[in-house]
Amino acid sequence: MGVIEKVAKSRLRQTTDVVETPLVPRVDQLPVDRIIQQDCIEAMRALPAACVDMIFADPPYNLQLGGDLNRPDGSHVDAVTDEWDKFDSLNAYDAFTRLWLAEARRILKPNGTIWVIGSYHNIFKVGSAIQDLGFWILNDIIWRKANPMPNFKGTRFTNAHETLIWASMGEKAKYTFNYRSMKTLNDELQMRSDWEFPICGGQERLKKNGTKVHPTQKPEALLYRVMLACTKPGDIVLDPFFGTGTTGAVAKRLRRHWIGIEREDSYVEAAQERIDAALPLDESAVTTMQAPRQAPRVAFGVLLENGYLSPGAVLSDAKRRWRAVVGVDGNLRSDCGNAGSIHKLGATLQGAPSCNGWTFWHHETAEGLKPIDSLRQTYLLATQP
């Protein structure tokens, strides 16, 4: 048994011992809204217990790639070949996983939750460790990639999804789930556990000298939905594998505090520049699920997730009789205090049984008021293949 495995077992025993609930430190006592350049396990050990509300972790996948990968035309595929993704053995990866998860559990508040994303290479091992450490799995979310990389060798199915595990601190632990926000974001339908987003690309993809800064940069739309689902403004979100700072950029936009841990110089530099610039979500494609021969369905929340409208935007009807402010979850609140989805609030204000919110609500442009349906049509044109 290697040293790291012995240490992991020791930390696991410490974590599963019954301890008194520690006092929750104040925000001003924590290194919030900054990047800690350090090994993730060491950095988390330096944090007090029960200090963060949510953890989003995108750990190394341990892809175990053998040799270079080329397209049929002979061009090279920019895959994950960095040293941080390499481990001597599966046992070494298991030991590393248990170490950082043990620290994650220690610093999560009793009502906090953790999200971990991975591929088939590692997510089942991560899930096993999560359960062994006492977390309670709430959902596994399938992120379907709208534009996955093909299987160039033609030896397997195209790997078109990744899995996110969402877990609380225990079977009976309380936790935040903004059910109404998720339903409103999805046009009054329950949000399902299969989400479709494209892989990160376009202007959102960070590059330096024409080369990707990070090989597995996650789309901001994905983090927007995750964070909106289970945190509140002012909550503290920690990312122990910060990379190029997607978690920090979205947290800043949604008025959440964040703590990023990253040891690689190039990633830290890119992440800091990105967050300092406070970039909005890129208008990248987010293709919705649709049945054959059906018109594409777009939820109002998709426009928010992708930056077509911003939280705080003011909408009005065509005659400017009513005004409403857009919330971060797509919920509208009128001047008279009523609230609801674009359809529900429109119907309430008119005293009507129903309302098509897409044509009722308008946004201000240089050419005057335009229905928000124009934003939906612009989005559809941008996302059609």
Short mmCIF file of N, CA and C in Angstrom, two decimals, residues 131-295:
data_model
loop_
_atom_site.label_atom_id
_atom_site.label_comp_id
_atom_site.label_asym_id
_atom_site.label_seq_id
_atom_site.Cartn_x
_atom_site.Cartn_y
_atom_site.Cartn_z
N GLN A 131 -20.42 8.12 -1.70
CA GLN A 131 -21.30 7.37 -0.82
C GLN A 131 -20.56 6.81 0.39
N ASP A 132 -19.34 6.33 0.18
CA ASP A 132 -18.55 5.79 1.30
C ASP A 132 -18.27 6.84 2.36
N LEU A 133 -18.14 8.09 1.95
CA LEU A 133 -17.82 9.17 2.88
C LEU A 133 -19.04 9.73 3.60
N GLY A 134 -20.22 9.22 3.28
CA GLY A 134 -21.41 9.64 4.00
C GLY A 134 -22.27 10.66 3.31
N PHE A 135 -21.90 11.10 2.12
CA PHE A 135 -22.78 11.98 1.36
C PHE A 135 -24.02 11.20 0.92
N TRP A 136 -25.08 11.94 0.60
CA TRP A 136 -26.31 11.31 0.11
C TRP A 136 -26.60 11.85 -1.29
N ILE A 137 -26.59 10.96 -2.28
CA ILE A 137 -26.77 11.39 -3.66
C ILE A 137 -28.23 11.79 -3.89
N LEU A 138 -28.42 13.02 -4.36
CA LEU A 138 -29.75 13.55 -4.63
C LEU A 138 -30.16 13.32 -6.08
N ASN A 139 -29.24 13.51 -6.98
CA ASN A 139 -29.50 13.32 -8.42
C ASN A 139 -28.20 13.01 -9.14
N ASP A 140 -28.32 12.28 -10.22
CA ASP A 140 -27.24 12.28 -11.21
C ASP A 140 -27.82 12.99 -12.44
N ILE A 141 -27.11 14.00 -12.89
CA ILE A 141 -27.54 14.80 -14.02
C ILE A 141 -26.73 14.39 -15.25
N ILE A 142 -27.41 14.13 -16.33
CA ILE A 142 -26.72 13.82 -17.58
C ILE A 142 -26.61 15.09 -18.40
N TRP A 143 -25.39 15.52 -18.65
CA TRP A 143 -25.15 16.65 -19.55
C TRP A 143 -24.95 16.09 -20.95
N ARG A 144 -25.97 16.23 -21.77
CA ARG A 144 -25.87 15.81 -23.16
C ARG A 144 -25.21 16.92 -23.96
N LYS A 145 -24.14 16.58 -24.64
CA LYS A 145 -23.40 17.57 -25.42
C LYS A 145 -24.06 17.70 -26.80
N ALA A 146 -24.48 18.92 -27.11
CA ALA A 146 -25.14 19.15 -28.39
C ALA A 146 -24.19 18.96 -29.56
N ASN A 147 -22.91 19.13 -29.31
CA ASN A 147 -21.90 19.02 -30.38
C ASN A 147 -20.70 18.20 -29.91
N PRO A 148 -20.89 16.92 -29.59
CA PRO A 148 -19.79 16.11 -29.05
C PRO A 148 -18.71 15.84 -30.09
N MET A 149 -17.52 15.57 -29.59
CA MET A 149 -16.43 15.17 -30.47
C MET A 149 -16.70 13.75 -31.00
N PRO A 150 -16.60 13.51 -32.29
CA PRO A 150 -16.85 12.17 -32.83
C PRO A 150 -15.84 11.16 -32.32
N ASN A 151 -16.22 9.89 -32.42
CA ASN A 151 -15.25 8.83 -32.15
C ASN A 151 -14.51 8.57 -33.46
N PHE A 152 -13.33 9.17 -33.60
CA PHE A 152 -12.63 9.17 -34.88
C PHE A 152 -12.17 7.77 -35.31
N LYS A 153 -11.90 6.91 -34.34
CA LYS A 153 -11.44 5.57 -34.69
C LYS A 153 -12.57 4.65 -35.10
N GLY A 154 -13.80 5.03 -34.77
CA GLY A 154 -14.94 4.20 -35.14
C GLY A 154 -14.98 2.88 -34.39
N THR A 155 -14.43 2.86 -33.18
CA THR A 155 -14.37 1.62 -32.41
C THR A 155 -15.38 1.58 -31.26
N ARG A 156 -16.04 2.72 -30.98
CA ARG A 156 -17.01 2.79 -29.89
C ARG A 156 -18.13 3.74 -30.28
N PHE A 157 -19.17 3.78 -29.42
CA PHE A 157 -20.19 4.80 -29.58
C PHE A 157 -19.55 6.17 -29.32
N THR A 158 -20.07 7.18 -29.97
CA THR A 158 -19.60 8.54 -29.69
C THR A 158 -19.93 8.90 -28.25
N ASN A 159 -18.93 9.33 -27.52
CA ASN A 159 -19.12 9.71 -26.12
C ASN A 159 -19.74 11.10 -26.08
N ALA A 160 -21.06 11.17 -25.91
CA ALA A 160 -21.79 12.42 -26.10
C ALA A 160 -22.34 13.00 -24.81
N HIS A 161 -21.89 12.52 -23.65
CA HIS A 161 -22.41 13.09 -22.41
C HIS A 161 -21.37 13.00 -21.30
N GLU A 162 -21.60 13.80 -20.27
CA GLU A 162 -20.88 13.68 -19.01
C GLU A 162 -21.92 13.61 -17.90
N THR A 163 -21.50 13.14 -16.74
CA THR A 163 -22.42 12.96 -15.62
C THR A 163 -22.05 13.88 -14.47
N LEU A 164 -23.05 14.53 -13.89
CA LEU A 164 -22.86 15.31 -12.68
C LEU A 164 -23.56 14.61 -11.53
N ILE A 165 -22.88 14.47 -10.42
CA ILE A 165 -23.48 13.93 -9.20
C ILE A 165 -23.75 15.09 -8.26
N TRP A 166 -24.98 15.16 -7.77
CA TRP A 166 -25.37 16.19 -6.81
C TRP A 166 -25.70 15.49 -5.50
N ALA A 167 -25.03 15.87 -4.41
CA ALA A 167 -25.19 15.16 -3.15
C ALA A 167 -25.26 16.13 -1.97
N SER A 168 -26.04 15.72 -0.97
CA SER A 168 -26.14 16.47 0.28
C SER A 168 -25.23 15.83 1.32
N MET A 169 -25.23 16.39 2.52
CA MET A 169 -24.33 15.90 3.57
C MET A 169 -24.82 14.61 4.23
N GLY A 170 -26.03 14.20 3.97
CA GLY A 170 -26.54 12.97 4.54
C GLY A 170 -27.98 12.74 4.14
N GLU A 171 -28.49 11.56 4.44
CA GLU A 171 -29.84 11.18 4.02
C GLU A 171 -30.90 12.14 4.55
N LYS A 172 -30.73 12.62 5.79
CA LYS A 172 -31.73 13.49 6.39
C LYS A 172 -31.28 14.95 6.45
N ALA A 173 -30.19 15.26 5.76
CA ALA A 173 -29.68 16.63 5.79
C ALA A 173 -30.60 17.57 5.03
N LYS A 174 -30.77 18.78 5.55
CA LYS A 174 -31.49 19.81 4.82
C LYS A 174 -30.56 20.41 3.77
N TYR A 175 -31.13 20.91 2.70
CA TYR A 175 -30.32 21.50 1.64
C TYR A 175 -31.19 22.45 0.84
N THR A 176 -30.54 23.32 0.09
CA THR A 176 -31.25 24.29 -0.74
C THR A 176 -31.54 23.70 -2.12
N PHE A 177 -32.79 23.75 -2.51
CA PHE A 177 -33.16 23.44 -3.89
C PHE A 177 -34.20 24.44 -4.32
N ASN A 178 -33.85 25.29 -5.25
CA ASN A 178 -34.74 26.34 -5.72
C ASN A 178 -35.67 25.78 -6.80
N TYR A 179 -36.62 24.98 -6.35
CA TYR A 179 -37.52 24.27 -7.27
C TYR A 179 -38.27 25.25 -8.17
N ARG A 180 -38.81 26.30 -7.56
CA ARG A 180 -39.59 27.25 -8.34
C ARG A 180 -38.72 27.94 -9.39
N SER A 181 -37.48 28.26 -9.03
CA SER A 181 -36.58 28.89 -9.99
C SER A 181 -36.31 27.96 -11.17
N MET A 182 -36.09 26.68 -10.85
CA MET A 182 -35.82 25.74 -11.94
C MET A 182 -37.04 25.57 -12.84
N LYS A 183 -38.22 25.56 -12.23
CA LYS A 183 -39.43 25.38 -13.03
C LYS A 183 -39.69 26.61 -13.89
N THR A 184 -39.48 27.79 -13.29
CA THR A 184 -39.68 29.02 -14.05
C THR A 184 -38.66 29.13 -15.18
N LEU A 185 -37.44 28.74 -14.88
CA LEU A 185 -36.38 28.78 -15.89
C LEU A 185 -36.73 27.91 -17.09
N ASN A 186 -37.55 26.88 -16.82
CA ASN A 186 -37.91 25.92 -17.85
C ASN A 186 -39.34 26.11 -18.34
N ASP A 187 -39.82 27.37 -18.32
CA ASP A 187 -41.17 27.70 -18.81
C ASP A 187 -42.27 26.88 -18.14
N GLU A 188 -42.23 26.87 -16.79
CA GLU A 188 -43.26 26.25 -15.97
C GLU A 188 -43.35 24.73 -16.12
N LEU A 189 -42.29 24.11 -16.58
CA LEU A 189 -42.21 22.65 -16.58
C LEU A 189 -41.13 22.23 -15.59
N GLN A 190 -41.33 21.10 -14.90
CA GLN A 190 -40.30 20.61 -13.99
C GLN A 190 -38.99 20.41 -14.74
N MET A 191 -37.92 20.88 -14.14
CA MET A 191 -36.60 20.68 -14.75
C MET A 191 -36.22 19.21 -14.64
N ARG A 192 -35.84 18.63 -15.75
CA ARG A 192 -35.46 17.22 -15.78
C ARG A 192 -33.98 17.04 -15.48
N SER A 193 -33.59 15.79 -15.31
CA SER A 193 -32.21 15.49 -14.97
C SER A 193 -31.34 15.22 -16.20
N ASP A 194 -31.86 15.49 -17.39
CA ASP A 194 -31.02 15.44 -18.60
C ASP A 194 -30.99 16.84 -19.19
N TRP A 195 -29.80 17.41 -19.21
CA TRP A 195 -29.61 18.77 -19.68
C TRP A 195 -28.80 18.74 -20.96
N GLU A 196 -29.17 19.59 -21.90
CA GLU A 196 -28.42 19.63 -23.15
C GLU A 196 -27.78 21.01 -23.34
N PHE A 197 -26.47 21.02 -23.40
CA PHE A 197 -25.69 22.21 -23.69
C PHE A 197 -24.58 21.81 -24.67
N PRO A 198 -24.12 22.75 -25.46
CA PRO A 198 -22.95 22.44 -26.29
C PRO A 198 -21.68 22.48 -25.45
N ILE A 199 -20.63 21.84 -25.93
CA ILE A 199 -19.34 21.99 -25.28
C ILE A 199 -18.87 23.42 -25.47
N CYS A 200 -17.98 23.86 -24.62
CA CYS A 200 -17.56 25.26 -24.64
C CYS A 200 -16.86 25.58 -25.96
N GLY A 201 -17.29 26.66 -26.58
CA GLY A 201 -16.70 27.05 -27.86
C GLY A 201 -16.94 28.52 -28.14
N GLY A 202 -16.64 28.94 -29.35
CA GLY A 202 -16.86 30.33 -29.75
C GLY A 202 -16.07 31.30 -28.92
N GLN A 203 -16.65 32.48 -28.68
CA GLN A 203 -15.97 33.52 -27.93
C GLN A 203 -15.76 33.14 -26.47
N GLU A 204 -16.59 32.24 -25.96
CA GLU A 204 -16.45 31.84 -24.56
C GLU A 204 -15.20 31.01 -24.33
N ARG A 205 -14.77 30.27 -25.32
CA ARG A 205 -13.58 29.41 -25.19
C ARG A 205 -12.33 30.28 -25.08
N LEU A 206 -11.64 30.19 -23.96
CA LEU A 206 -10.43 30.99 -23.76
C LEU A 206 -9.27 30.39 -24.54
N LYS A 207 -8.59 31.25 -25.30
CA LYS A 207 -7.44 30.80 -26.09
C LYS A 207 -6.28 31.76 -25.90
N LYS A 208 -5.08 31.23 -26.08
CA LYS A 208 -3.86 32.04 -26.04
C LYS A 208 -2.99 31.62 -27.21
N ASN A 209 -2.69 32.58 -28.07
CA ASN A 209 -1.92 32.30 -29.28
C ASN A 209 -2.58 31.22 -30.13
N GLY A 210 -3.92 31.24 -30.15
CA GLY A 210 -4.67 30.31 -30.98
C GLY A 210 -4.87 28.94 -30.37
N THR A 211 -4.37 28.72 -29.17
CA THR A 211 -4.47 27.41 -28.51
C THR A 211 -5.37 27.50 -27.28
N LYS A 212 -6.19 26.47 -27.06
CA LYS A 212 -7.05 26.44 -25.89
C LYS A 212 -6.22 26.61 -24.62
N VAL A 213 -6.69 27.49 -23.73
CA VAL A 213 -6.00 27.66 -22.45
C VAL A 213 -6.19 26.42 -21.59
N HIS A 214 -7.38 25.84 -21.64
CA HIS A 214 -7.69 24.65 -20.84
C HIS A 214 -8.45 23.66 -21.72
N PRO A 215 -8.08 22.38 -21.69
CA PRO A 215 -8.72 21.42 -22.61
C PRO A 215 -10.15 21.07 -22.27
N THR A 216 -10.56 21.26 -21.00
CA THR A 216 -11.92 20.85 -20.61
C THR A 216 -12.71 21.98 -19.98
N GLN A 217 -12.57 23.18 -20.52
CA GLN A 217 -13.33 24.32 -20.02
C GLN A 217 -14.82 24.06 -20.14
N LYS A 218 -15.56 24.28 -19.05
CA LYS A 218 -16.99 24.02 -19.04
C LYS A 218 -17.78 25.26 -19.45
N PRO A 219 -18.93 25.08 -20.12
CA PRO A 219 -19.74 26.23 -20.54
C PRO A 219 -20.37 26.94 -19.36
N GLU A 220 -20.44 28.25 -19.43
CA GLU A 220 -21.00 29.03 -18.34
C GLU A 220 -22.48 28.69 -18.13
N ALA A 221 -23.20 28.35 -19.19
CA ALA A 221 -24.62 28.02 -19.05
C ALA A 221 -24.83 26.86 -18.09
N LEU A 222 -23.91 25.89 -18.10
CA LEU A 222 -24.01 24.74 -17.21
C LEU A 222 -23.88 25.18 -15.75
N LEU A 223 -22.89 26.03 -15.47
CA LEU A 223 -22.68 26.49 -14.10
C LEU A 223 -23.80 27.42 -13.65
N TYR A 224 -24.35 28.18 -14.58
CA TYR A 224 -25.48 29.06 -14.27
C TYR A 224 -26.63 28.23 -13.69
N ARG A 225 -26.96 27.14 -14.37
CA ARG A 225 -28.08 26.31 -13.93
C ARG A 225 -27.77 25.63 -12.61
N VAL A 226 -26.56 25.09 -12.47
CA VAL A 226 -26.17 24.43 -11.23
C VAL A 226 -26.27 25.38 -10.05
N MET A 227 -25.69 26.57 -10.21
CA MET A 227 -25.63 27.52 -9.10
C MET A 227 -27.01 28.07 -8.76
N LEU A 228 -27.81 28.32 -9.79
CA LEU A 228 -29.15 28.83 -9.55
C LEU A 228 -30.02 27.79 -8.87
N ALA A 229 -29.73 26.52 -9.08
CA ALA A 229 -30.55 25.44 -8.53
C ALA A 229 -30.42 25.32 -7.02
N CYS A 230 -29.23 25.54 -6.47
CA CYS A 230 -29.04 25.17 -5.07
C CYS A 230 -28.24 26.18 -4.24
N THR A 231 -28.17 27.42 -4.68
CA THR A 231 -27.54 28.45 -3.86
C THR A 231 -28.41 29.70 -3.85
N LYS A 232 -28.08 30.59 -2.93
CA LYS A 232 -28.77 31.87 -2.82
C LYS A 232 -27.76 33.00 -2.93
N PRO A 233 -28.20 34.21 -3.28
CA PRO A 233 -27.27 35.33 -3.30
C PRO A 233 -26.54 35.46 -1.96
N GLY A 234 -25.24 35.66 -2.02
CA GLY A 234 -24.44 35.77 -0.81
C GLY A 234 -23.83 34.46 -0.35
N ASP A 235 -24.31 33.33 -0.89
CA ASP A 235 -23.72 32.04 -0.54
C ASP A 235 -22.28 31.95 -1.04
N ILE A 236 -21.53 31.03 -0.44
CA ILE A 236 -20.13 30.84 -0.82
C ILE A 236 -20.01 29.53 -1.60
N VAL A 237 -19.48 29.64 -2.82
CA VAL A 237 -19.29 28.49 -3.69
C VAL A 237 -17.79 28.25 -3.84
N LEU A 238 -17.36 27.04 -3.57
CA LEU A 238 -15.94 26.70 -3.69
C LEU A 238 -15.72 25.74 -4.85
N ASP A 239 -14.66 25.99 -5.61
CA ASP A 239 -14.27 25.11 -6.71
C ASP A 239 -12.82 24.71 -6.48
N PRO A 240 -12.57 23.44 -6.11
CA PRO A 240 -11.20 23.02 -5.80
C PRO A 240 -10.34 22.74 -7.03
N PHE A 241 -10.96 22.72 -8.21
CA PHE A 241 -10.24 22.51 -9.47
C PHE A 241 -10.66 23.65 -10.40
N PHE A 242 -10.22 24.84 -10.10
CA PHE A 242 -10.79 26.08 -10.63
C PHE A 242 -10.56 26.25 -12.12
N GLY A 243 -9.44 25.74 -12.64
CA GLY A 243 -9.17 25.87 -14.06
C GLY A 243 -9.19 27.32 -14.50
N THR A 244 -9.96 27.61 -15.55
CA THR A 244 -10.01 28.97 -16.10
C THR A 244 -11.13 29.81 -15.49
N GLY A 245 -11.70 29.36 -14.38
CA GLY A 245 -12.56 30.23 -13.59
C GLY A 245 -14.01 30.33 -13.98
N THR A 246 -14.57 29.33 -14.65
CA THR A 246 -15.98 29.38 -15.01
C THR A 246 -16.86 29.56 -13.77
N THR A 247 -16.56 28.80 -12.72
CA THR A 247 -17.34 28.90 -11.49
C THR A 247 -17.30 30.31 -10.92
N GLY A 248 -16.12 30.91 -10.88
CA GLY A 248 -16.00 32.25 -10.34
C GLY A 248 -16.72 33.29 -11.17
N ALA A 249 -16.63 33.17 -12.50
CA ALA A 249 -17.28 34.14 -13.39
C ALA A 249 -18.79 34.10 -13.23
N VAL A 250 -19.36 32.89 -13.16
CA VAL A 250 -20.82 32.77 -13.02
C VAL A 250 -21.25 33.18 -11.62
N ALA A 251 -20.47 32.80 -10.61
CA ALA A 251 -20.81 33.18 -9.23
C ALA A 251 -20.85 34.70 -9.09
N LYS A 252 -19.88 35.37 -9.69
CA LYS A 252 -19.85 36.84 -9.62
C LYS A 252 -21.08 37.43 -10.29
N ARG A 253 -21.48 36.88 -11.41
CA ARG A 253 -22.66 37.36 -12.12
C ARG A 253 -23.92 37.17 -11.30
N LEU A 254 -24.02 36.07 -10.57
CA LEU A 254 -25.21 35.75 -9.80
C LEU A 254 -25.14 36.23 -8.35
N ARG A 255 -24.13 37.06 -8.04
CA ARG A 255 -23.99 37.65 -6.70
C ARG A 255 -23.77 36.59 -5.63
N ARG A 256 -23.03 35.54 -5.97
CA ARG A 256 -22.55 34.57 -5.00
C ARG A 256 -21.07 34.85 -4.74
N HIS A 257 -20.62 34.57 -3.52
CA HIS A 257 -19.19 34.61 -3.25
C HIS A 257 -18.57 33.33 -3.79
N TRP A 258 -17.28 33.36 -4.07
CA TRP A 258 -16.61 32.18 -4.61
C TRP A 258 -15.20 32.07 -4.04
N ILE A 259 -14.72 30.86 -3.98
CA ILE A 259 -13.33 30.57 -3.63
C ILE A 259 -12.81 29.59 -4.68
N GLY A 260 -11.75 29.95 -5.36
CA GLY A 260 -11.17 29.08 -6.37
C GLY A 260 -9.81 28.56 -5.93
N ILE A 261 -9.59 27.29 -6.15
CA ILE A 261 -8.29 26.68 -5.83
C ILE A 261 -7.70 26.12 -7.12
N GLU A 262 -6.52 26.57 -7.47
CA GLU A 262 -5.88 26.15 -8.72
C GLU A 262 -4.37 26.30 -8.56
N ARG A 263 -3.63 25.30 -9.00
CA ARG A 263 -2.17 25.35 -8.82
C ARG A 263 -1.41 25.71 -10.09
N GLU A 264 -2.04 25.60 -11.28
CA GLU A 264 -1.33 25.83 -12.54
C GLU A 264 -1.29 27.33 -12.87
N ASP A 265 -0.09 27.86 -13.09
CA ASP A 265 0.10 29.29 -13.33
C ASP A 265 -0.76 29.82 -14.48
N SER A 266 -0.75 29.11 -15.61
CA SER A 266 -1.45 29.61 -16.79
C SER A 266 -2.95 29.69 -16.56
N TYR A 267 -3.51 28.73 -15.82
CA TYR A 267 -4.94 28.75 -15.54
C TYR A 267 -5.29 29.88 -14.59
N VAL A 268 -4.47 30.08 -13.56
CA VAL A 268 -4.73 31.14 -12.58
C VAL A 268 -4.76 32.50 -13.28
N GLU A 269 -3.79 32.73 -14.14
CA GLU A 269 -3.71 34.01 -14.85
C GLU A 269 -4.94 34.23 -15.72
N ALA A 270 -5.33 33.21 -16.48
CA ALA A 270 -6.49 33.34 -17.37
C ALA A 270 -7.78 33.52 -16.57
N ALA A 271 -7.91 32.77 -15.47
CA ALA A 271 -9.12 32.87 -14.65
C ALA A 271 -9.25 34.25 -14.04
N GLN A 272 -8.16 34.79 -13.52
CA GLN A 272 -8.22 36.10 -12.88
C GLN A 272 -8.61 37.19 -13.87
N GLU A 273 -8.03 37.14 -15.06
CA GLU A 273 -8.37 38.12 -16.10
C GLU A 273 -9.85 38.02 -16.48
N ARG A 274 -10.31 36.80 -16.58
CA ARG A 274 -11.71 36.57 -16.97
C ARG A 274 -12.68 37.11 -15.92
N ILE A 275 -12.40 36.83 -14.66
CA ILE A 275 -13.31 37.26 -13.60
C ILE A 275 -13.23 38.77 -13.40
N ASP A 276 -12.04 39.33 -13.49
CA ASP A 276 -11.89 40.78 -13.37
C ASP A 276 -12.72 41.51 -14.43
N ALA A 277 -12.79 40.92 -15.61
CA ALA A 277 -13.56 41.54 -16.69
C ALA A 277 -15.06 41.35 -16.52
N ALA A 278 -15.46 40.46 -15.61
CA ALA A 278 -16.88 40.20 -15.32
C ALA A 278 -17.65 39.95 -16.60
N LEU A 279 -17.16 39.03 -17.43
CA LEU A 279 -17.80 38.76 -18.72
C LEU A 279 -19.19 38.15 -18.53
N PRO A 280 -20.17 38.62 -19.30
CA PRO A 280 -21.49 37.98 -19.25
C PRO A 280 -21.43 36.64 -19.96
N LEU A 281 -22.49 35.86 -19.80
CA LEU A 281 -22.54 34.59 -20.50
C LEU A 281 -22.48 34.82 -22.00
N ASP A 282 -21.68 34.04 -22.68
CA ASP A 282 -21.55 34.14 -24.13
C ASP A 282 -22.83 33.66 -24.81
N GLU A 283 -23.15 34.27 -25.94
CA GLU A 283 -24.33 33.86 -26.69
C GLU A 283 -24.02 32.60 -27.50
N SER A 284 -23.71 31.54 -26.78
CA SER A 284 -23.38 30.28 -27.44
C SER A 284 -24.63 29.42 -27.60
N ALA A 285 -24.54 28.40 -28.41
CA ALA A 285 -25.71 27.58 -28.70
C ALA A 285 -26.09 26.71 -27.52
N VAL A 286 -27.36 26.65 -27.24
CA VAL A 286 -27.91 25.72 -26.26
C VAL A 286 -29.14 25.09 -26.90
N THR A 287 -28.95 24.01 -27.62
CA THR A 287 -30.04 23.40 -28.36
C THR A 287 -30.95 22.64 -27.41
N THR A 288 -32.25 22.88 -27.47
CA THR A 288 -33.17 22.21 -26.57
C THR A 288 -33.60 20.87 -27.16
N MET A 289 -34.05 20.00 -26.24
CA MET A 289 -34.56 18.70 -26.68
C MET A 289 -35.83 18.91 -27.50
N GLN A 290 -35.98 18.17 -28.57
CA GLN A 290 -37.18 18.32 -29.38
C GLN A 290 -37.53 16.99 -30.05
N ALA A 291 -38.81 16.78 -30.26
CA ALA A 291 -39.27 15.60 -30.97
C ALA A 291 -39.20 15.86 -32.46
N PRO A 292 -39.12 14.82 -33.29
CA PRO A 292 -39.11 15.02 -34.74
C PRO A 292 -40.33 15.79 -35.21
N ARG A 293 -40.08 16.71 -36.18
CA ARG A 293 -41.13 17.50 -36.81
C ARG A 293 -41.78 18.52 -35.89
N GLN A 294 -41.23 18.69 -34.68
CA GLN A 294 -41.75 19.72 -33.80
C GLN A 294 -40.88 20.96 -33.93
N ALA A 295 -41.50 22.12 -33.76
CA ALA A 295 -40.72 23.36 -33.75
C ALA A 295 -39.83 23.37 -32.52
#
